[in-house]
Amino acid sequence: MALVQRIPLSSSSVRNWQLARTNLSPVCCLHYNTASSSSPFTEKHSVERYQRDQWLYKAVEPTPPSNPSPSPFEDEVFVRENDIATQLPELKKLLAVLREKRVKGCKGGDCGPGDVYLVGTGPGDPELLTLKAVRVIQSADLLLYDRLVSNDVLELVAPDARLLYVGKTAGYHSRTQEEIHELLLSFAEAGATVVRLKGGDPLVFGRGGEEMDFLQQQGIRVQVIPGITAASGIAAELGIPLTHRGVATSVRFLTGHSRKGGTDPLFVAENAADPDTTLVVYMGLGTLPSLAQKLMDHGLPSDTPAVAVERGTTPLQRTALGILCRFLLSLKILQLRFSQLDWCHQRSSS
């Protein structure tokens, strides 16, 4: 972890950090950030995030930025780089404590590294966690968690464990994937039990395979604990079968955005336009209108039933139902109201 030059916090980050530091009442009683209070997940600059991660900011004395009106891009750069720089001292302290604990508990002088668990937390409802996932979450030394790990799931973490937010949203990555790899490796080498919490299933559009491959190449043992992926959890919640005799003989999972971003819904539209297949699109908010149009252009009937779900299986679930053609038109108007598109289900109208 390279030391990053300290940069002043943005005004919004200062405000949320101060609120988190001085108001340690239960999360459900906080009303400082309307965006976070309306979300079941950890939003990037929410009070809940800074409360959970407050152990990382013990030595911080935040000051307003020198530029009173930074651009949105500059503001996010300030927050990200300052977060990394200010977290570094406490991360180093924790590494030292864990190494010392490992040496004291080591017998025979040959201490192996700790284990890393890639844990799927499902679409949000904590009752959908596996028993094994709960056991591992409650026994971890350090948990690196994503944005789409729900607040209810994070309530299961043991009081003496340490949480570190590594979530990503469009335009803001609190940590790059490479930085996440190095954090996992550093703490595993110190002998810690490290849990990587991911929404849904770690190996379904969760980049769990990349993390597993990197760690195994470094000699770290990795265990994957599956979670209920959004398609299965939300389909069950809505009572919509992903396969159905005489209607849908197969199911296909697609990512709604390309590796390098952009608005093109990938090359898959042509061979995905199969009326006998249930099509599930993850992370498809920005590209769904274009994807729907391409599917119809390639022969999928315009009256194919479709549904979009936001924050599925949580108390704040929202659903939009319709046929593909009308759904496309309404989405062009309403797409900005959807912050997280979990999936789009479509099947033959026969």
PDB file of C-alpha atoms in Angstrom, residues 4 28 34 40 70 116 124 146 151 184-185 212 223 292 302 319 340:
ATOM      1  CA  VAL A   4      -0.626   8.798  -0.846  1.00  0.00           C
ATOM      2  CA  CYS A  28     -31.909   3.795  12.002  1.00  0.00           C
ATOM      3  CA  THR A  34     -31.313  11.523   2.671  1.00  0.00           C
ATOM      4  CA  PRO A  40     -30.583  -0.404   2.188  1.00  0.00           C
ATOM      5  CA  PRO A  70     -14.352  21.851  -7.086  1.00  0.00           C
ATOM      6  CA  VAL A 116      -9.425 -15.469   2.860  1.00  0.00           C
ATOM      7  CA  GLY A 124     -29.912  -7.883   0.464  1.00  0.00           C
ATOM      8  CA  ASP A 146     -18.836  -3.783  -1.242  1.00  0.00           C
ATOM      9  CA  ASN A 151     -26.853  -2.658   6.038  1.00  0.00           C
ATOM     10  CA  LEU A 184      -6.443  -9.016   0.942  1.00  0.00           C
ATOM     11  CA  LEU A 185      -2.910 -10.299   0.496  1.00  0.00           C
ATOM     12  CA  MET A 212      -9.234 -15.951  -6.007  1.00  0.00           C
ATOM     13  CA  GLN A 223     -12.563 -20.431   0.254  1.00  0.00           C
ATOM     14  CA  ALA A 292     -34.056  -3.575 -25.439  1.00  0.00           C
ATOM     15  CA  SER A 302     -41.964  -6.219 -28.941  1.00  0.00           C
ATOM     16  CA  THR A 319     -40.590  -2.872  -9.529  1.00  0.00           C
ATOM     17  CA  GLN A 340     -29.451   0.035  -9.122  1.00  0.00           C
TER      18      GLN A 340
END
